[in-house]
Coordinates of C-alpha atoms and ligand atoms in Angstrom, one line a residue:
X1 CA 175.7 81.8 178.5
X2 CA 173.5 83.8 180.8
X3 CA 170.7 81.1 180.8
X4 CA 173.1 78.3 181.5
X5 CA 172.0 76.1 178.6
X6 CA 168.3 76.6 179.3
X7 CA 165.9 78.3 176.9
X8 CA 165.2 82.0 177.8
X9 CA 161.6 83.0 178.0
X10 CA 160.2 86.5 177.9
X11 CA 156.5 87.1 178.9
X12 CA 154.7 90.1 177.5
X13 CA 151.9 90.6 180.0
X14 CA 153.2 88.4 182.8
X15 CA 150.8 89.8 185.4
X16 CA 147.7 88.7 183.5
X17 CA 145.8 85.4 183.4
X18 CA 147.9 83.9 180.6
X19 CA 151.1 85.4 182.0
X20 CA 150.5 83.8 185.4
X21 CA 149.6 80.4 183.9
X22 CA 152.8 80.6 181.9
X23 CA 154.9 81.2 185.0
X24 CA 153.1 78.3 186.7
X25 CA 154.3 76.0 183.9
X26 CA 157.8 77.5 183.8
X27 CA 158.2 77.0 187.6
X28 CA 157.7 73.2 187.0
X29 CA 160.7 73.1 184.6
X30 CA 163.5 75.1 186.1
X31 CA 166.1 72.9 184.3
X32 CA 164.6 73.5 180.9
X33 CA 163.6 77.2 181.0
X34 CA 165.0 80.4 182.4
X35 CA 162.7 83.5 182.8
X36 CA 164.5 86.1 180.8
X37 CA 162.0 89.0 180.9
X38 CA 158.7 89.9 182.5
X39 CA 156.5 92.9 181.5
X40 CA 153.2 94.5 182.5
X41 CA 151.1 97.6 182.0
X42 CA 151.1 99.2 185.5
X43 CA 150.7 96.5 188.2
X44 CA 153.8 97.2 190.2
X45 CA 153.1 94.9 193.2
X46 CA 152.5 91.8 191.2
X47 CA 155.4 92.4 188.8
X48 CA 157.7 93.1 191.8
X49 CA 156.7 89.8 193.4
X50 CA 157.3 87.9 190.1
X51 CA 160.8 89.5 189.8
X52 CA 161.6 88.5 193.4
X53 CA 160.6 84.9 192.6
X54 CA 161.9 84.4 189.1
X55 CA 164.9 86.8 189.0
X56 CA 164.5 87.8 185.3
X57 CA 167.3 89.7 183.6
X58 CA 164.8 92.3 182.3
X59 CA 161.5 93.8 183.4
X60 CA 159.5 96.4 181.5
X61 CA 156.3 98.3 182.3
X62 CA 154.3 100.4 179.8
X63 CA 153.7 103.1 182.5
X64 CA 156.9 105.1 183.2
X65 CA 155.9 106.0 186.8
X66 CA 155.2 102.3 187.6
X67 CA 158.6 101.4 186.1
X68 CA 160.3 103.9 188.4
X69 CA 158.5 102.4 191.4
X70 CA 159.4 98.9 190.4
X71 CA 163.1 99.8 189.9
X72 CA 163.2 101.6 193.3
X73 CA 161.8 98.5 195.1
X74 CA 164.1 96.1 193.2
X75 CA 167.2 98.1 194.1
X76 CA 166.1 98.3 197.7
X77 CA 165.9 94.5 197.7
X78 CA 169.2 94.1 196.0
X79 CA 167.7 92.5 192.9
X80 CA 169.7 93.4 189.7
X81 CA 166.8 93.1 187.2
X82 CA 167.2 95.8 184.5
X83 CA 164.0 97.9 184.3
X84 CA 162.8 99.8 181.2
X85 CA 159.5 101.4 180.3
X86 CA 157.2 102.5 177.5
X87 CA 156.4 100.7 174.2
X88 CA 160.1 100.9 173.3
X89 CA 161.0 99.1 176.6
X90 CA 158.5 96.4 175.9
X91 CA 159.7 96.0 172.3
X92 CA 163.4 95.9 173.3
X93 CA 163.0 93.1 175.8
X94 CA 160.8 91.2 173.3
X95 CA 163.7 91.2 170.8
X96 CA 166.6 90.9 173.2
X97 CA 168.9 87.8 172.7
X98 CA 168.4 86.8 176.3
X99 CA 165.1 85.2 175.2
X100 CA 164.6 82.3 172.7
X101 CA 160.8 82.2 173.4
X102 CA 158.4 85.1 173.7
X103 CA 155.0 84.6 175.2
X104 CA 152.7 87.3 173.7
X105 CA 150.0 87.7 176.4
X106 CA 149.2 91.4 176.4
X107 CA 145.5 92.1 175.9
X108 CA 144.2 93.9 172.8
X109 CA 145.8 96.0 170.1
X110 CA 148.3 97.2 172.6
X111 CA 150.3 94.0 172.0
X112 CA 150.8 94.6 168.3
X113 CA 154.1 96.5 168.4
X114 CA 155.9 94.4 171.0
X115 CA 154.7 91.2 169.4
X116 CA 155.9 92.4 166.0
X117 CA 159.3 93.1 167.6
X118 CA 159.6 89.5 168.8
X119 CA 158.5 88.2 165.4
X120 CA 161.1 90.4 163.6
X121 CA 163.8 89.2 165.9
X122 CA 163.0 85.6 164.8
X123 CA 161.8 84.3 168.1
X124 CA 159.6 81.3 168.8
X125 CA 156.5 83.4 169.5
X126 CA 153.7 81.9 171.6
X127 CA 150.6 83.8 170.4
X128 CA 147.9 84.2 173.1
X129 CA 147.3 87.8 172.2
X130 CA 144.9 87.3 169.2
X131 CA 144.0 90.9 168.5
X132 CA 147.3 91.7 166.6
X133 CA 146.7 88.8 164.3
X134 CA 143.1 90.0 163.7
X135 CA 144.3 93.5 162.9
X136 CA 147.4 92.8 160.8
X137 CA 147.7 89.1 160.2
X138 CA 149.2 89.7 156.8
X139 CA 152.1 91.8 158.2
X140 CA 152.7 89.4 161.1
X141 CA 152.8 86.3 158.9
X142 CA 155.0 88.0 156.3
X143 CA 157.5 89.2 158.9
X144 CA 157.5 85.8 160.6
X145 CA 158.4 84.1 157.3
X146 CA 161.1 86.7 156.6
X147 CA 162.7 86.4 160.0
X148 CA 162.3 82.7 160.5
X149 CA 160.1 83.2 163.6
X150 CA 158.1 80.2 164.7
X151 CA 154.5 81.2 165.5
X152 CA 152.7 78.7 167.9
X153 CA 149.1 79.3 168.8
X154 CA 148.2 79.4 172.5
X155 CA 144.5 80.2 172.1
X156 CA 143.1 76.7 173.1
X157 CA 141.1 76.3 169.8
X158 CA 144.0 77.1 167.6
X159 CA 146.4 75.1 169.6
X160 CA 144.1 72.1 169.3
X161 CA 143.9 72.6 165.5
X162 CA 147.7 72.9 165.3
X163 CA 147.9 69.6 167.2
X164 CA 145.5 67.9 164.8
X165 CA 147.3 69.1 161.6
X166 CA 150.0 67.0 159.9
X167 CA 153.4 67.4 161.5
X168 CA 154.7 69.0 158.2
X169 CA 152.3 72.0 158.7
X170 CA 153.9 75.4 158.7
X171 CA 151.9 78.4 160.0
X172 CA 150.2 80.4 157.3
X173 CA 150.4 77.8 154.6
X174 CA 147.2 76.0 153.7
X175 CA 147.5 72.4 155.1
X176 CA 147.1 69.6 152.5
X177 CA 144.0 67.5 152.5
X178 CA 142.0 69.6 155.0
X179 CA 138.4 70.3 154.2
X180 CA 137.1 72.3 157.2
X181 CA 138.1 73.5 160.6
X182 CA 135.6 73.2 163.5
X183 CA 136.1 75.9 166.1
X184 CA 134.3 74.9 169.3
X185 CA 132.7 77.5 171.5
X186 CA 131.4 77.2 175.0
X187 CA 128.6 79.6 174.3
X188 CA 129.8 81.8 177.2
X189 CA 127.9 82.8 180.3
X190 CA 124.8 83.8 178.3
X191 CA 124.5 80.7 176.1
X192 CA 121.0 80.0 177.3
X193 CA 120.0 83.6 178.2
X194 CA 116.8 85.2 176.8
X195 CA 116.9 88.5 174.8
X196 CA 115.4 90.2 177.9
X197 CA 118.1 88.8 180.2
X198 CA 120.8 89.9 177.7
X199 CA 119.4 93.5 177.8
X200 CA 119.9 93.6 181.6
X201 CA 123.3 91.7 181.6
X202 CA 125.9 93.3 184.0
X203 CA 129.7 93.3 183.7
X204 CA 129.9 90.9 186.7
X205 CA 127.6 88.4 185.0
X206 CA 129.5 88.8 181.7
X207 CA 132.8 88.1 183.4
X208 CA 131.6 84.9 185.2
X209 CA 132.6 82.4 182.5
X210 CA 131.4 78.9 183.1
X211 CA 134.6 77.1 182.1
X212 CA 137.5 79.5 182.1
X213 CA 138.9 82.3 184.4
X214 CA 140.3 85.0 182.1
X215 CA 141.0 88.7 181.9
X216 CA 137.9 90.9 181.8
X217 CA 138.2 91.9 178.1
X218 CA 138.3 88.4 176.7
X219 CA 135.5 87.4 179.2
X220 CA 133.2 90.0 177.8
X221 CA 134.2 88.9 174.3
X222 CA 133.3 85.3 175.2
X223 CA 129.9 86.6 176.4
X224 CA 129.1 88.4 173.1
X225 CA 130.7 85.6 171.0
X226 CA 133.0 88.3 169.5
X227 CA 135.8 86.1 171.0
X228 CA 134.8 83.3 168.6
X229 CA 134.5 85.8 165.8
X230 CA 138.1 87.1 166.4
X231 CA 139.2 83.4 166.6
X232 CA 137.7 82.8 163.1
X233 CA 139.9 85.6 161.7
X234 CA 142.9 84.4 163.8
X235 CA 142.4 80.9 162.3
X236 CA 142.3 82.2 158.7
X237 CA 145.8 83.7 159.2
X238 CA 147.4 80.9 161.2
X239 CA 146.1 78.1 159.0
X240 CA 145.8 79.8 155.6
X241 CA 142.1 79.1 155.0
X242 CA 139.1 81.3 154.1
X243 CA 136.4 82.1 156.7
X244 CA 133.9 80.0 154.7
X245 CA 135.9 76.9 155.6
X246 CA 135.7 77.5 159.3
X247 CA 132.6 76.3 161.2
X248 CA 131.8 77.4 164.7
X249 CA 130.0 74.8 166.9
X250 CA 128.7 75.4 170.4
X251 CA 130.1 72.8 172.8
X252 CA 129.2 73.8 176.4
X253 CA 131.6 71.4 178.1
X254 CA 134.8 72.9 176.6
X255 CA 136.5 69.5 176.4
X256 CA 137.0 69.2 172.7
X257 CA 139.0 72.3 172.0
X258 CA 138.6 72.2 168.2
X259 CA 138.7 69.8 165.3
X260 CA 140.2 69.4 161.8
X261 CA 138.1 67.7 159.1
X262 CA 140.1 66.0 156.2
X263 CA 139.0 65.4 152.6
X264 CA 138.3 61.8 153.3
X265 CA 135.8 62.7 156.0
X266 CA 138.1 61.9 159.0
X267 CA 137.7 64.4 161.9
X268 CA 140.6 64.7 164.4
X269 CA 139.9 66.4 167.7
X270 CA 142.1 67.5 170.7
X271 CA 140.5 66.9 174.1
X272 CA 141.6 68.1 177.5
X273 CA 140.3 69.7 180.6
X274 CA 139.8 73.4 180.1
X275 CA 143.2 74.6 181.5
X276 CA 145.3 77.1 179.6
X277 CA 148.5 75.5 181.1
X278 CA 148.0 72.7 178.5
X279 CA 148.4 74.7 175.3
X280 CA 151.1 76.8 177.1
X281 CA 153.1 73.7 178.0
X282 CA 152.5 72.3 174.5
X283 CA 153.9 75.4 172.7
X284 CA 156.8 75.9 175.2
X285 CA 158.1 72.4 174.6
X286 CA 157.0 71.7 171.0
X287 CA 157.7 69.2 169.5
X288 CA 158.5 67.6 172.8
X289 CA 155.9 67.1 175.6
X290 CA 156.2 68.2 179.2
X291 CA 154.1 68.3 182.3
X292 CA 151.6 71.2 182.5
X293 CA 150.2 70.7 186.0
X294 CA 146.7 70.3 184.6
X295 CA 144.3 67.7 186.0
X296 CA 143.9 64.6 183.8
X297 CA 140.6 64.3 182.0
X298 CA 138.0 61.9 183.4
X299 CA 135.8 60.8 180.5
X300 CA 133.4 58.7 182.6
X301 CA 132.8 61.6 185.0
X302 CA 132.2 63.8 181.9
X303 CA 129.8 61.2 180.5
X304 CA 128.6 63.3 177.5
X305 CA 129.7 66.0 175.0
X306 CA 127.0 68.3 173.5
X307 CA 127.0 70.2 170.3
X308 CA 124.7 72.9 168.9
X309 CA 124.7 75.6 166.2
X310 CA 125.5 79.2 167.3
X311 CA 122.7 81.8 167.4
X312 CA 123.8 84.9 165.5
X313 CA 120.4 86.7 166.2
X314 CA 121.2 86.9 170.0
X315 CA 124.9 87.2 169.3
X316 CA 125.4 89.4 166.2
X317 CA 129.1 89.9 166.9
X318 CA 129.9 86.5 165.5
X319 CA 128.2 87.5 162.2
X320 CA 130.0 90.9 162.1
X321 CA 133.3 89.1 162.6
X322 CA 132.7 86.6 159.8
X323 CA 131.7 89.5 157.5
X324 CA 134.8 91.5 158.5
X325 CA 137.0 88.5 157.9
X326 CA 135.5 87.9 154.4
X327 CA 136.0 91.6 153.6
X328 CA 139.7 91.5 154.6
X329 CA 142.0 94.5 154.3
X330 CA 141.7 96.9 157.2
X331 CA 138.1 95.8 158.0
X332 CA 139.1 93.3 160.8
X333 CA 141.2 96.1 162.4
X334 CA 138.1 98.4 162.4
X335 CA 136.0 95.6 163.9
X336 CA 138.6 94.9 166.6
X337 CA 139.2 98.6 167.5
X338 CA 135.4 99.3 167.8
X339 CA 135.0 96.2 169.9
X340 CA 137.8 97.3 172.3
X341 CA 136.0 100.7 172.7
X342 CA 132.6 99.1 173.1
X343 CA 133.8 96.4 175.7
X344 CA 135.6 99.1 177.8
X345 CA 132.4 101.2 177.7
X346 CA 130.3 98.3 178.8
X347 CA 132.7 97.4 181.6
X348 CA 132.6 101.1 182.8
X349 CA 128.8 101.0 182.8
X350 CA 128.5 103.5 180.0
X351 CA 126.5 101.2 177.6
X352 CA 124.3 98.2 178.1
X353 CA 125.5 94.7 176.9
X354 CA 123.4 94.6 173.8
X355 CA 124.8 97.9 172.6
X356 CA 128.3 96.4 172.2
X357 CA 127.3 94.9 168.8
X358 CA 125.4 98.1 167.8
X359 CA 128.5 100.3 168.5
X360 CA 130.7 98.0 166.4
X361 CA 128.1 97.9 163.6
X362 CA 127.9 101.7 163.6
X363 CA 131.7 102.0 163.4
X364 CA 131.9 99.5 160.6
X365 CA 129.3 101.5 158.7
X366 CA 131.1 104.8 159.3
X367 CA 134.7 103.8 158.7
X368 CA 135.2 102.4 155.2
X369 CA 137.8 99.5 155.2
X370 CA 140.6 99.6 152.7
X371 CA 142.2 96.7 150.8
X372 CA 145.7 98.1 151.6
X373 CA 146.7 96.6 154.9
X374 CA 150.2 97.8 155.6
X375 CA 151.0 98.5 159.3
X376 CA 150.3 102.3 158.7
X377 CA 146.9 101.6 157.0
X378 CA 145.9 99.3 159.9
X379 CA 147.0 101.7 162.6
X380 CA 145.2 104.7 160.8
X381 CA 141.9 102.8 160.5
X382 CA 142.2 101.4 164.0
X383 CA 142.4 105.1 165.2
X384 CA 139.4 106.1 163.0
X385 CA 137.3 103.2 164.3
X386 CA 138.0 104.2 167.9
X387 CA 136.8 107.8 167.2
X388 CA 133.6 106.5 165.5
X389 CA 133.0 103.9 168.3
X390 CA 133.5 106.5 171.0
X391 CA 130.9 108.7 169.2
X392 CA 128.5 105.8 169.0
X393 CA 129.1 105.1 172.7
X394 CA 128.2 108.7 173.6
X395 CA 125.0 108.5 171.6
X396 CA 124.0 105.2 173.2
X397 CA 124.8 106.6 176.7
X398 CA 122.5 109.6 176.0
X399 CA 119.7 107.2 175.0
X400 CA 120.2 105.2 178.3
X401 CA 120.0 108.4 180.4
X402 CA 116.9 109.5 178.6
X403 CA 115.3 106.1 179.2
X404 CA 114.9 105.3 175.5
X405 CA 116.2 102.0 174.2
Ligands
NAD501 P1 144.7 90.0 181.3 O1 143.9 91.2 181.3 O2 144.5 89.0 182.4 O3 146.3 90.3 181.2 C1 146.7 91.3 180.3 C2 148.2 91.5 180.5 O4 148.7 92.5 179.6 C3 148.6 92.1 181.9 O5 149.9 91.6 182.3 C4 148.7 93.6 181.7 O6 149.5 94.2 182.6 C5 149.2 93.7 180.3 N1 148.7 94.8 179.6 C6 147.5 95.3 179.5 N2 147.4 96.4 178.8 C7 148.7 96.7 178.3 C8 149.3 97.7 177.5 N3 148.5 98.7 177.0 N4 150.6 97.6 177.3 C9 151.3 96.6 177.8 N5 150.8 95.6 178.6 C10 149.5 95.7 178.9 O7 144.4 89.2 179.9 P2 144.5 87.7 179.6 O8 143.2 87.0 179.9 O9 145.7 87.1 180.1 O10 144.6 87.7 178.0 C11 145.7 88.1 177.3 C12 145.6 87.8 175.8 O11 145.5 86.3 175.6 C13 144.3 88.4 175.2 O12 144.6 88.8 173.9 C14 143.3 87.2 175.2 O13 142.4 87.3 174.1 C15 144.3 86.0 175.0 N6 143.7 84.8 175.5 C16 143.5 84.6 176.8 C17 143.0 83.4 177.3 C18 142.7 83.2 178.8 O14 142.4 82.1 179.2 N7 142.9 84.2 179.6 C19 142.7 82.4 176.4 C20 143.0 82.6 175.1 C21 143.5 83.8 174.6
MG502 MG1 140.0 80.6 172.6

């Protein structure tokens, strides 16, 4: 047994924010878990350091040149980690029998194929990467059932809901006796910003989240509230409910991570300090409990918890996501792809913050969603949406340069 009785863990996206938090938790439990595989896009230095420290059996990088650099450095250091590259390399390590658990922590649609490989191999899949579920929830849930994969949510809200559901709950099946799900939302860095301030918002301001340190894409999503919109669709697939049964509530302290309301009026909540190591440790050990390294909560110091309704006038992305979720089919994939293009354009300074929702709305109007949502349909409409969104970005950029808004 190559893992010596321990559970093997593969991390897709180990150099990112979730990936590093996962390694932090794993390092606290060397008797329980063995790091079987680490993967990244192109960050050779960080992946090399992780390989030196955790000695995984496999490492994979999307970028072939980066993979060659990594391999050369590992060989020079006498480390036997097997290196592969490309989407095939990522998918192969995700499905390899060296791992029992796969942490899906790539950002965006890029995670779909490797995550699907882990699901088809019947792994325990820890799902941080929400975009694949938004794009093709039907395919992922069906394949998980067929292969006997166990899907456990890492997104703090969904992990909280999972913890508040009856123990008999199985992913994708409507839980008995549940009336509504409350998804809490910090409101992001622009919760109290005026429309004028939003028009001038910079990438640096958008990435300065009040409660969480995260990758840049999800940070911008949190600032537009698209993150919460994607989470509504994510919750529909994981918990087998319609969007109309999911209520978003602004909760600036990020201490209640979400809630489940039952038919009798009882509401169960999960509370914790905002630290992603908590949902990560929960899902790694489920149904056991292990130390996460997070600071214990101090209720007296917190003193109060606030709640408010979200404002979809200043944050239209939340409305667009609810509509896409209700439309179903390939529409959520179109929404997600247009959002990825718009967020990248904003981070590159090509469009202002408030044009993110306009670009998405334009793409949704130009690319008709289809009710067929096979993987091929989803990938085709994802590609169409990216073309439409790029065109809308170019138009918005022209307006900016001409000084018209
Ligand atoms: P990040 O940008 O910090 O890290 C992304 C990781 O994916 C990196 O390891 C990177 O090398 C890899 N990667 C990027 N593009 C890739 C590609 N094309 N192919 C293969 N690998 C690629 O992102 P993050 O903040 O860790 O978020 C990861 C996912 O988890 C996202 O889907 C995000 O929505 C979700 N999530 C994150 C948090 C958080 O606190 N950071 C919370 C909830 C959910
Ligand atoms: Mg979340």
